[in-house]
């Protein structure tokens, strides 16, 4: 079973040289720590920055330089700053190659729910609806089951949706799965020490298993 | 031409109860903190505020919420504010949550003189309820209307007395698109300079969009999430 760092490490392998990438809050943010040195990537932060760098050294925080999670960050050489309309313009126009975000539920046709739980305080969708509506390449990083032990990979989402037919790949603590265009979660890899049976048990939606499923290499 | 006013009080002098205001900033980064303090002092009520976030309890728009000056918030994310949550749950405050890109682009549309935009954000979700959907090239898009705000209040780094503005780093965020979108636009700046001192090739907001400008003193620029890394010795 993978921990959060493990999920982030596995997702980092999906990032290709030359990509512009938008990382959501939570596990997706950790992905930046595992991008190999020989893979040249530019991180987009939707508050208006391309070329996001690591956290500043203590004492060098700049209140004017934050990421979309409102954390103090740095700008790398070659970075560019722009306004919020342009930021979502480049997202809508599919200039960002890969979007990685968290989810509460994903359905077997690629619908995602990640912004609202009825009856709880709703904080808002931020930029998530814009990102999932436009990006061609969306990877979800999440736990396979919720705290109650219920599967988060479902035939149909039960929570209010963030977007429809959009998730392409899911990486959880148990498995890597593709969401097929015609519907269904295709099992690609098992987490170390996890059996196919355990993944079947944790997946409520249609699971497609073809041949031997390799253990993931991270 | 001189758009300079003496201070925040003078800049917001004719903002009245019930008006719709745009307020720039992302989190607490690049918010017009001096104008917000002046609005708190003036005590105008029943405001509709269009702003990506709603501040925290003791800073930014949170200060207006504490004085019950806000009737409605139009935002994309409002999480960091206990008084906000209380007023929302008691029904004192109306909140319209909209996708962040939609928020920015509805401002942009107003500033570009376009009545509406089409965006895929929200298709298939509750955001789409009651809105016109159009299909272009096989994909559905929601029609979203340009905002109509009585005042836009923005914060820039530098500005001149003609209202030309330059922002600094990610404090730019919503400020340029809101500056273009107000019937009256107020800009507060850290440095007020003479015309000619700003490079015409590097103006972010041309002065034609700005009606009033003033220099704010002693910006607090509060940091919401102070994240740092240790130095390797």
Tab-separated table of C-alpha atoms in Angstrom:
chain	number	residue	atom	x	y	z
A	1	UNK	CA	0.000	0.000	0.000
A	2	UNK	CA	1.267	3.462	-0.872
A	3	UNK	CA	1.353	6.416	1.474
A	4	UNK	CA	0.682	9.931	0.189
A	5	UNK	CA	4.315	10.380	-0.790
A	6	UNK	CA	4.151	7.093	-2.697
A	7	UNK	CA	1.087	8.197	-4.647
A	8	UNK	CA	2.866	11.453	-5.490
A	9	UNK	CA	6.003	9.554	-6.552
A	10	UNK	CA	4.028	7.283	-8.886
A	11	UNK	CA	2.174	10.214	-10.461
A	12	UNK	CA	5.476	12.015	-11.046
A	13	UNK	CA	6.332	9.252	-13.548
A	14	UNK	CA	3.418	10.412	-15.725
A	15	UNK	CA	5.004	13.827	-16.238
A	16	UNK	CA	6.864	14.154	-19.510
A	17	UNK	CA	9.685	16.442	-20.545
A	18	UNK	CA	8.363	19.786	-21.788
A	19	UNK	CA	5.031	19.597	-19.997
A	20	UNK	CA	3.193	22.538	-18.485
A	21	UNK	CA	1.502	21.118	-15.379
A	22	UNK	CA	-1.137	22.374	-12.941
A	23	UNK	CA	-0.990	20.763	-9.510
A	24	UNK	CA	-3.975	20.885	-7.169
A	25	UNK	CA	-3.879	21.184	-3.391
A	26	UNK	CA	-2.978	18.169	-1.225
A	27	UNK	CA	-1.228	15.089	-2.640
A	28	UNK	CA	-0.863	16.741	-6.090
A	29	UNK	CA	1.334	19.450	-4.552
A	30	UNK	CA	3.721	16.729	-3.322
A	31	UNK	CA	4.235	15.532	-6.916
A	32	UNK	CA	6.580	18.463	-7.549
A	33	UNK	CA	9.089	16.917	-5.123
A	34	UNK	CA	9.480	13.795	-7.274
A	35	UNK	CA	9.875	15.156	-10.799
A	36	UNK	CA	13.226	13.776	-12.042
A	37	UNK	CA	15.991	16.296	-12.738
A	38	UNK	CA	16.181	15.353	-16.419
A	39	UNK	CA	12.475	16.091	-16.926
A	40	UNK	CA	11.997	19.762	-17.711
A	41	UNK	CA	8.581	20.870	-16.464
A	42	UNK	CA	6.959	24.250	-15.914
A	43	UNK	CA	4.374	24.446	-13.129
A	44	UNK	CA	1.315	26.641	-13.611
A	45	UNK	CA	-0.391	28.149	-10.597
A	46	UNK	CA	-3.863	29.367	-11.527
A	47	UNK	CA	-3.610	32.576	-9.498
A	48	UNK	CA	-1.365	33.753	-12.317
A	49	UNK	CA	2.102	32.224	-12.508
A	50	UNK	CA	4.082	29.965	-14.821
A	51	UNK	CA	7.395	28.772	-13.448
A	52	UNK	CA	6.466	28.193	-9.825
A	53	UNK	CA	9.481	27.350	-7.682
A	54	UNK	CA	9.888	25.816	-4.209
A	55	UNK	CA	9.000	27.473	-0.910
A	56	UNK	CA	11.249	30.442	-0.084
A	57	UNK	CA	14.045	30.182	2.460
A	58	UNK	CA	13.070	31.404	5.907
A	59	UNK	CA	13.128	35.184	5.983
A	60	UNK	CA	12.718	35.494	2.203
A	61	UNK	CA	8.919	35.147	2.086
A	62	UNK	CA	7.237	37.659	-0.224
A	63	UNK	CA	3.569	38.384	0.508
A	64	UNK	CA	3.096	39.249	-3.174
A	65	UNK	CA	4.297	35.831	-4.373
A	66	UNK	CA	1.946	32.964	-3.530
A	67	UNK	CA	0.481	29.888	-5.181
A	68	UNK	CA	-3.174	28.977	-5.623
A	69	UNK	CA	-3.132	27.401	-2.143
A	70	UNK	CA	-2.121	30.853	-0.807
A	71	UNK	CA	1.266	29.498	0.285
A	72	UNK	CA	4.374	31.627	-0.058
A	73	UNK	CA	6.461	30.321	-2.956
A	74	UNK	CA	9.268	31.465	-5.234
A	75	UNK	CA	9.487	32.220	-8.936
A	76	UNK	CA	12.046	30.353	-10.993
A	77	UNK	CA	14.225	32.052	-13.631
A	78	UNK	CA	12.082	32.340	-16.764
A	79	UNK	CA	8.814	32.517	-14.883
A	80	UNK	CA	5.924	34.653	-16.111
A	81	UNK	CA	3.163	36.423	-14.195
A	82	UNK	CA	-0.279	37.182	-15.655
A	83	UNK	CA	-3.801	38.006	-14.567
A	84	UNK	CA	-6.539	35.558	-13.584
A	85	UNK	CA	-8.425	35.809	-16.880
A	86	UNK	CA	-5.341	34.906	-18.882
A	87	UNK	CA	-4.542	32.129	-16.427
A	88	UNK	CA	-7.865	30.443	-17.107
A	89	UNK	CA	-7.594	31.392	-20.755
A	90	UNK	CA	-4.518	29.195	-21.126
A	91	UNK	CA	-6.294	26.428	-19.215
A	92	UNK	CA	-9.434	26.674	-21.375
A	93	UNK	CA	-7.340	26.769	-24.559
A	94	UNK	CA	-5.648	23.506	-23.479
A	95	UNK	CA	-2.141	24.955	-23.274
A	96	UNK	CA	-1.618	23.230	-19.930
A	97	UNK	CA	-0.628	19.630	-20.732
A	98	UNK	CA	-1.494	17.908	-17.476
A	99	UNK	CA	-3.773	18.627	-14.541
A	100	UNK	CA	-3.387	16.654	-11.309
A	101	UNK	CA	-6.015	17.028	-8.619
A	102	UNK	CA	-7.663	15.326	-5.687
A	103	UNK	CA	-11.204	13.942	-5.583
A	104	UNK	CA	-13.879	12.700	-3.202
A	105	UNK	CA	-15.455	10.467	-5.870
A	106	UNK	CA	-14.801	9.436	-9.477
A	107	UNK	CA	-17.322	7.543	-11.571
A	108	UNK	CA	-16.600	4.872	-14.187
A	109	UNK	CA	-17.395	7.341	-16.990
A	110	UNK	CA	-14.862	9.868	-15.658
A	111	UNK	CA	-17.163	12.213	-13.718
A	112	UNK	CA	-15.503	13.822	-10.711
A	113	UNK	CA	-16.892	15.194	-7.435
A	114	UNK	CA	-14.475	17.140	-5.264
A	115	UNK	CA	-15.990	20.398	-4.046
A	116	UNK	CA	-19.129	19.971	-2.017
A	117	UNK	CA	-20.622	17.685	0.618
A	118	UNK	CA	-24.316	18.456	1.182
A	119	UNK	CA	-24.950	19.478	4.786
A	120	UNK	CA	-21.364	20.605	5.359
A	121	UNK	CA	-19.916	24.091	5.004
A	122	UNK	CA	-19.202	24.603	1.319
A	123	UNK	CA	-16.000	26.505	0.706
A	124	UNK	CA	-16.282	26.700	-3.050
A	125	UNK	CA	-14.947	25.122	-6.187
A	126	UNK	CA	-12.081	27.559	-6.728
A	127	UNK	CA	-10.592	26.777	-10.125
A	128	UNK	CA	-11.435	23.062	-10.129
A	129	UNK	CA	-14.501	23.285	-12.392
A	130	UNK	CA	-12.587	25.319	-14.970
A	131	UNK	CA	-9.660	22.890	-14.903
A	132	UNK	CA	-11.684	19.692	-15.275
A	133	UNK	CA	-13.950	21.158	-17.952
A	134	UNK	CA	-11.058	22.031	-20.249
A	135	UNK	CA	-8.026	19.846	-19.585
A	136	UNK	CA	-7.522	16.866	-21.893
A	137	UNK	CA	-5.217	15.060	-19.521
A	138	UNK	CA	-6.491	14.793	-15.948
A	139	UNK	CA	-4.974	12.519	-13.305
A	140	UNK	CA	-6.737	12.124	-9.979
A	141	UNK	CA	-4.714	11.453	-6.830
A	142	UNK	CA	-6.869	10.074	-4.037
A	143	UNK	CA	-7.505	7.333	-1.512
A	144	UNK	CA	-9.292	4.316	-2.972
A	145	UNK	CA	-11.860	4.200	-0.153
A	146	UNK	CA	-13.207	6.899	2.162
A	147	UNK	CA	-12.904	7.031	5.950
A	148	UNK	CA	-16.083	4.930	6.280
A	149	UNK	CA	-14.442	2.229	4.154
A	150	UNK	CA	-16.631	2.919	1.111
A	151	UNK	CA	-15.220	2.892	-2.399
A	152	UNK	CA	-14.565	6.246	-4.041
A	153	UNK	CA	-14.466	4.629	-7.510
A	154	UNK	CA	-18.164	4.357	-8.259
A	155	UNK	CA	-20.622	3.464	-11.023
A	156	UNK	CA	-22.045	6.964	-10.549
A	157	UNK	CA	-20.988	9.828	-8.255
A	158	UNK	CA	-23.299	10.489	-5.315
A	159	UNK	CA	-21.887	13.928	-4.403
A	160	UNK	CA	-22.472	17.128	-6.412
A	161	UNK	CA	-20.295	17.005	-9.531
A	162	UNK	CA	-17.316	19.156	-10.367
A	163	UNK	CA	-17.170	18.005	-13.990
A	164	UNK	CA	-18.277	15.217	-16.314
A	165	UNK	CA	-16.439	12.688	-18.512
A	166	UNK	CA	-13.070	14.190	-17.766
A	167	UNK	CA	-10.837	12.012	-15.554
A	168	UNK	CA	-8.329	9.963	-17.571
A	169	UNK	CA	-6.260	8.254	-14.889
A	170	UNK	CA	-6.471	7.561	-11.154
A	171	UNK	CA	-3.618	6.785	-8.775
A	172	UNK	CA	-4.592	5.547	-5.307
A	173	UNK	CA	-2.814	3.858	-2.420
A	174	UNK	CA	-3.821	0.516	-4.011
A	175	UNK	CA	-3.648	0.885	-7.768
A	176	UNK	CA	-3.166	2.776	-11.020
A	177	UNK	CA	-6.251	2.755	-13.239
A	178	UNK	CA	-7.249	4.280	-16.547
A	179	UNK	CA	-10.793	5.535	-17.064
A	180	UNK	CA	-11.741	4.139	-20.471
A	181	UNK	CA	-13.506	6.397	-23.011
A	182	UNK	CA	-16.389	3.924	-23.178
A	183	UNK	CA	-16.625	3.679	-19.386
A	184	UNK	CA	-14.970	1.488	-16.772
A	185	UNK	CA	-11.832	1.533	-14.642
A	186	UNK	CA	-9.065	-0.433	-16.347
A	187	UNK	CA	-6.622	-1.792	-13.778
A	188	UNK	CA	-3.047	-1.093	-14.904
A	189	UNK	CA	-0.860	-1.628	-11.841
A	190	UNK	CA	-1.068	-2.866	-8.246
A	191	UNK	CA	0.628	-1.073	-5.351
A	192	UNK	CA	3.446	-3.067	-3.717
A	193	UNK	CA	2.012	-5.881	-1.609
A	194	UNK	CA	-1.564	-5.384	-2.837
A	195	UNK	CA	-3.448	-8.203	-4.559
A	196	UNK	CA	-5.923	-7.881	-7.419
A	197	UNK	CA	-8.580	-9.249	-5.060
A	198	UNK	CA	-8.050	-6.376	-2.638
A	199	UNK	CA	-8.494	-3.897	-5.496
A	200	UNK	CA	-11.670	-5.648	-6.675
A	201	UNK	CA	-13.037	-5.423	-3.130
A	202	UNK	CA	-12.272	-1.688	-2.888
A	203	UNK	CA	-13.737	-0.751	-6.274
A	204	UNK	CA	-17.514	-0.301	-6.566
A	205	UNK	CA	-17.547	0.804	-10.210
A	206	UNK	CA	-16.961	-1.408	-13.251
A	207	UNK	CA	-13.423	-2.756	-13.013
A	208	UNK	CA	-11.727	-4.133	-16.113
A	209	UNK	CA	-8.913	-6.610	-15.538
A	210	UNK	CA	-7.036	-8.053	-18.492
A	211	UNK	CA	-4.173	-10.519	-18.029
A	212	UNK	CA	-1.605	-10.298	-15.267
A	213	UNK	CA	-1.520	-6.966	-13.429
A	214	UNK	CA	2.045	-5.905	-12.699
A	215	UNK	CA	3.149	-4.416	-9.386
A	216	UNK	CA	4.004	-0.764	-9.791
A	217	UNK	CA	7.616	0.390	-9.810
A	218	UNK	CA	8.172	3.606	-7.911
B	1	UNK	CA	-5.584	65.305	-16.240
B	2	UNK	CA	-5.214	64.323	-12.604
B	3	UNK	CA	-7.031	61.364	-11.072
B	4	UNK	CA	-5.243	61.531	-7.744
B	5	UNK	CA	-7.374	61.764	-4.620
B	6	UNK	CA	-5.979	62.432	-1.175
B	7	UNK	CA	-6.741	59.118	0.490
B	8	UNK	CA	-9.014	56.080	0.707
B	9	UNK	CA	-11.852	58.066	2.330
B	10	UNK	CA	-11.905	60.467	-0.624
B	11	UNK	CA	-11.702	57.612	-3.102
B	12	UNK	CA	-14.764	55.788	-1.737
B	13	UNK	CA	-16.736	58.945	-0.786
B	14	UNK	CA	-19.761	58.171	-2.992
B	15	UNK	CA	-20.036	54.431	-2.454
B	16	UNK	CA	-23.542	53.976	-1.073
B	17	UNK	CA	-25.658	51.317	0.598
B	18	UNK	CA	-26.757	48.528	-1.728
B	19	UNK	CA	-24.045	49.005	-4.343
B	20	UNK	CA	-22.134	46.231	-6.121
B	21	UNK	CA	-18.369	46.324	-5.666
B	22	UNK	CA	-15.556	44.376	-7.261
B	23	UNK	CA	-12.567	43.895	-4.993
B	24	UNK	CA	-9.264	42.652	-6.423
B	25	UNK	CA	-6.929	40.131	-4.819
B	26	UNK	CA	-6.410	36.406	-4.359
B	27	UNK	CA	-6.622	35.316	-0.759
B	28	UNK	CA	-5.031	38.305	0.939
B	29	UNK	CA	-2.514	38.827	-1.848
B	30	UNK	CA	-3.054	42.070	-3.726
B	31	UNK	CA	-6.222	43.149	-1.904
B	32	UNK	CA	-7.125	46.856	-1.691
B	33	UNK	CA	-6.610	46.867	2.067
B	34	UNK	CA	-6.770	50.651	2.544
B	35	UNK	CA	-10.059	51.030	0.674
B	36	UNK	CA	-11.576	48.148	2.653
B	37	UNK	CA	-10.629	49.897	5.912
B	38	UNK	CA	-12.246	53.089	4.620
B	39	UNK	CA	-15.441	51.188	3.732
B	40	UNK	CA	-15.506	49.750	7.261
B	41	UNK	CA	-15.129	53.278	8.674
B	42	UNK	CA	-17.829	54.703	6.390
B	43	UNK	CA	-20.194	51.909	7.413
B	44	UNK	CA	-21.991	51.454	4.073
B	45	UNK	CA	-24.308	48.469	4.190
B	46	UNK	CA	-26.063	45.890	2.005
B	47	UNK	CA	-23.079	45.633	-0.308
B	48	UNK	CA	-22.741	42.973	-2.956
B	49	UNK	CA	-19.051	42.081	-3.163
B	50	UNK	CA	-17.533	40.325	-6.159
B	51	UNK	CA	-14.184	38.995	-5.014
B	52	UNK	CA	-12.411	35.673	-5.435
B	53	UNK	CA	-12.245	35.189	-1.656
B	54	UNK	CA	-13.800	36.711	1.440
B	55	UNK	CA	-10.757	37.505	3.571
B	56	UNK	CA	-10.156	36.160	7.061
B	57	UNK	CA	-11.891	37.141	10.293
B	58	UNK	CA	-9.727	40.151	11.052
B	59	UNK	CA	-8.422	41.240	7.647
B	60	UNK	CA	-9.668	42.046	4.180
B	61	UNK	CA	-13.339	41.586	3.366
B	62	UNK	CA	-13.678	39.748	6.703
B	63	UNK	CA	-13.680	43.183	8.343
B	64	UNK	CA	-16.746	44.211	6.302
B	65	UNK	CA	-18.466	40.939	7.180
B	66	UNK	CA	-17.885	41.558	10.876
B	67	UNK	CA	-19.746	44.874	10.637
B	68	UNK	CA	-22.596	43.180	8.728
B	69	UNK	CA	-21.957	45.428	5.736
B	70	UNK	CA	-22.144	42.683	3.136
B	71	UNK	CA	-25.475	41.365	1.851
B	72	UNK	CA	-24.070	39.072	-0.800
B	73	UNK	CA	-20.683	37.602	-1.730
B	74	UNK	CA	-19.901	36.378	-5.247
B	75	UNK	CA	-16.717	34.315	-4.955
B	76	UNK	CA	-15.040	31.069	-6.003
B	77	UNK	CA	-13.652	30.053	-2.596
B	78	UNK	CA	-14.576	31.341	0.841
B	79	UNK	CA	-13.092	28.920	3.328
B	80	UNK	CA	-10.987	30.823	5.837
B	81	UNK	CA	-13.471	32.851	7.804
B	82	UNK	CA	-15.497	31.748	10.860
B	83	UNK	CA	-17.795	34.804	10.962
B	84	UNK	CA	-18.528	34.281	7.274
B	85	UNK	CA	-19.570	30.697	7.977
B	86	UNK	CA	-21.778	31.789	10.886
B	87	UNK	CA	-23.611	34.417	8.783
B	88	UNK	CA	-24.028	31.959	5.946
B	89	UNK	CA	-25.574	29.320	8.201
B	90	UNK	CA	-27.950	31.830	9.848
B	91	UNK	CA	-29.021	33.162	6.456
B	92	UNK	CA	-27.743	36.703	7.147
B	93	UNK	CA	-25.431	36.444	4.164
B	94	UNK	CA	-26.177	35.327	0.631
B	95	UNK	CA	-23.335	33.598	-1.220
B	96	UNK	CA	-23.024	32.765	-4.885
B	97	UNK	CA	-20.119	30.413	-5.578
B	98	UNK	CA	-18.880	30.424	-9.152
B	99	UNK	CA	-15.858	28.834	-10.835
B	100	UNK	CA	-12.720	30.938	-10.560
B	101	UNK	CA	-12.138	31.148	-14.304
B	102	UNK	CA	-15.750	32.108	-14.860
B	103	UNK	CA	-15.379	34.857	-12.245
B	104	UNK	CA	-12.260	36.236	-13.949
B	105	UNK	CA	-13.706	36.002	-17.434
B	106	UNK	CA	-17.012	37.671	-16.492
B	107	UNK	CA	-14.881	40.593	-15.267
B	108	UNK	CA	-12.852	40.498	-18.473
B	109	UNK	CA	-16.023	40.515	-20.582
B	110	UNK	CA	-17.231	43.662	-18.817
B	111	UNK	CA	-13.896	45.350	-19.460
B	112	UNK	CA	-13.893	44.319	-23.119
B	113	UNK	CA	-17.460	45.483	-23.729
B	114	UNK	CA	-18.856	41.998	-24.309
B	115	UNK	CA	-22.243	41.068	-22.802
B	116	UNK	CA	-21.500	37.387	-22.201
B	117	UNK	CA	-18.977	34.594	-22.536
B	118	UNK	CA	-19.201	30.874	-23.235
B	119	UNK	CA	-17.257	28.529	-20.980
B	120	UNK	CA	-17.286	24.763	-20.458
B	121	UNK	CA	-16.728	25.232	-16.693
B	122	UNK	CA	-19.731	23.924	-14.780
B	123	UNK	CA	-21.336	21.921	-17.603
B	124	UNK	CA	-23.141	18.942	-16.081
B	125	UNK	CA	-22.997	20.451	-12.560
B	126	UNK	CA	-25.334	22.541	-10.416
B	127	UNK	CA	-23.535	25.672	-11.684
B	128	UNK	CA	-25.279	25.100	-15.032
B	129	UNK	CA	-28.796	25.106	-13.573
B	130	UNK	CA	-31.022	27.648	-15.294
B	131	UNK	CA	-28.306	28.808	-17.687
B	132	UNK	CA	-28.288	28.709	-21.470
B	133	UNK	CA	-26.115	25.934	-22.948
B	134	UNK	CA	-24.747	26.183	-26.487
B	135	UNK	CA	-22.939	23.503	-28.427
B	136	UNK	CA	-19.908	24.583	-30.447
B	137	UNK	CA	-17.962	21.976	-32.444
B	138	UNK	CA	-19.469	19.117	-30.493
B	139	UNK	CA	-18.802	20.492	-27.003
B	140	UNK	CA	-21.267	22.129	-24.604
B	141	UNK	CA	-20.621	25.593	-23.192
B	142	UNK	CA	-22.455	27.661	-20.588
B	143	UNK	CA	-23.401	31.228	-21.335
B	144	UNK	CA	-22.231	33.435	-18.465
B	145	UNK	CA	-23.024	37.143	-18.308
B	146	UNK	CA	-20.540	39.989	-17.934
B	147	UNK	CA	-20.566	41.505	-14.455
B	148	UNK	CA	-22.107	44.861	-13.819
B	149	UNK	CA	-20.372	46.582	-10.907
B	150	UNK	CA	-20.861	50.108	-9.609
B	151	UNK	CA	-17.275	50.290	-8.400
B	152	UNK	CA	-14.144	48.225	-8.942
B	153	UNK	CA	-11.495	48.651	-6.261
B	154	UNK	CA	-8.021	47.369	-7.052
B	155	UNK	CA	-4.558	47.396	-5.574
B	156	UNK	CA	-1.492	48.012	-7.740
B	157	UNK	CA	2.184	48.349	-6.994
B	158	UNK	CA	2.820	51.562	-8.911
B	159	UNK	CA	0.583	54.032	-10.633
B	160	UNK	CA	0.770	57.531	-12.069
B	161	UNK	CA	-1.704	60.405	-11.822
B	162	UNK	CA	-3.209	59.404	-15.199
B	163	UNK	CA	-4.193	56.070	-13.657
B	164	UNK	CA	-1.704	53.857	-15.489
B	165	UNK	CA	-0.989	50.857	-13.286
B	166	UNK	CA	1.724	48.254	-12.770
B	167	UNK	CA	1.216	45.261	-10.474
B	168	UNK	CA	3.865	43.262	-8.665
B	169	UNK	CA	4.266	39.481	-8.912
B	170	UNK	CA	1.178	37.339	-8.170
B	171	UNK	CA	-0.491	40.298	-6.448
B	172	UNK	CA	-1.661	41.005	-10.006
B	173	UNK	CA	-4.296	38.188	-10.051
B	174	UNK	CA	-7.829	39.598	-10.430
B	175	UNK	CA	-6.803	43.262	-10.205
B	176	UNK	CA	-6.282	44.035	-13.928
B	177	UNK	CA	-9.547	42.420	-15.058
B	178	UNK	CA	-11.542	44.073	-12.294
B	179	UNK	CA	-9.891	47.440	-12.978
B	180	UNK	CA	-11.335	47.229	-16.510
B	181	UNK	CA	-14.797	46.257	-15.338
B	182	UNK	CA	-16.069	48.881	-12.906
B	183	UNK	CA	-18.339	51.780	-13.850
B	184	UNK	CA	-15.974	53.662	-11.556
B	185	UNK	CA	-12.558	52.183	-10.844
B	186	UNK	CA	-10.518	53.090	-7.788
B	187	UNK	CA	-6.858	52.111	-7.641
B	188	UNK	CA	-4.759	52.203	-4.495
B	189	UNK	CA	-1.014	51.994	-5.013
B	190	UNK	CA	2.145	51.615	-2.995
B	191	UNK	CA	4.001	54.142	-5.123
B	192	UNK	CA	2.465	57.097	-6.916
B	193	UNK	CA	4.755	58.376	-9.671
B	194	UNK	CA	4.756	61.119	-12.287
B	195	UNK	CA	3.586	60.461	-15.855
B	196	UNK	CA	6.574	59.250	-17.862
B	197	UNK	CA	8.144	57.325	-15.019
B	198	UNK	CA	6.328	54.118	-15.940
B	199	UNK	CA	7.518	52.479	-19.148
B	200	UNK	CA	4.610	52.619	-21.669
B	201	UNK	CA	5.595	49.143	-22.884
B	202	UNK	CA	5.115	47.728	-19.415
B	203	UNK	CA	1.792	49.198	-18.295
B	204	UNK	CA	-0.552	46.444	-17.099
B	205	UNK	CA	-3.704	48.582	-16.823
B	206	UNK	CA	-3.957	51.630	-19.108
B	207	UNK	CA	-5.175	54.709	-17.255
B	208	UNK	CA	-8.361	55.013	-19.317
B	209	UNK	CA	-9.877	52.322	-17.092
B	210	UNK	CA	-8.981	54.073	-13.831
B	211	UNK	CA	-10.970	57.001	-12.428
B	212	UNK	CA	-9.383	57.611	-9.030
B	213	UNK	CA	-5.969	56.767	-7.653
B	214	UNK	CA	-4.337	57.270	-4.274
B	215	UNK	CA	-1.221	56.210	-2.459
B	216	UNK	CA	-1.787	53.918	0.517
B	217	UNK	CA	0.562	54.134	3.481
B	218	UNK	CA	2.115	51.258	5.438
B	219	UNK	CA	0.718	48.237	3.672
B	220	UNK	CA	0.293	45.279	5.991
B	221	UNK	CA	0.263	42.663	3.176
B	222	UNK	CA	-0.665	39.818	5.444
B	223	UNK	CA	0.524	36.312	4.508
B	224	UNK	CA	-2.147	33.614	4.723
B	225	UNK	CA	0.066	30.494	4.574
B	226	UNK	CA	3.676	31.172	5.485
B	227	UNK	CA	5.517	28.219	3.946
B	228	UNK	CA	9.322	28.102	3.927
B	229	UNK	CA	12.166	25.646	3.438
B	230	UNK	CA	15.223	25.271	5.608
B	231	UNK	CA	18.618	26.240	4.344
B	232	UNK	CA	21.065	23.392	3.857
B	233	UNK	CA	24.176	24.311	5.782
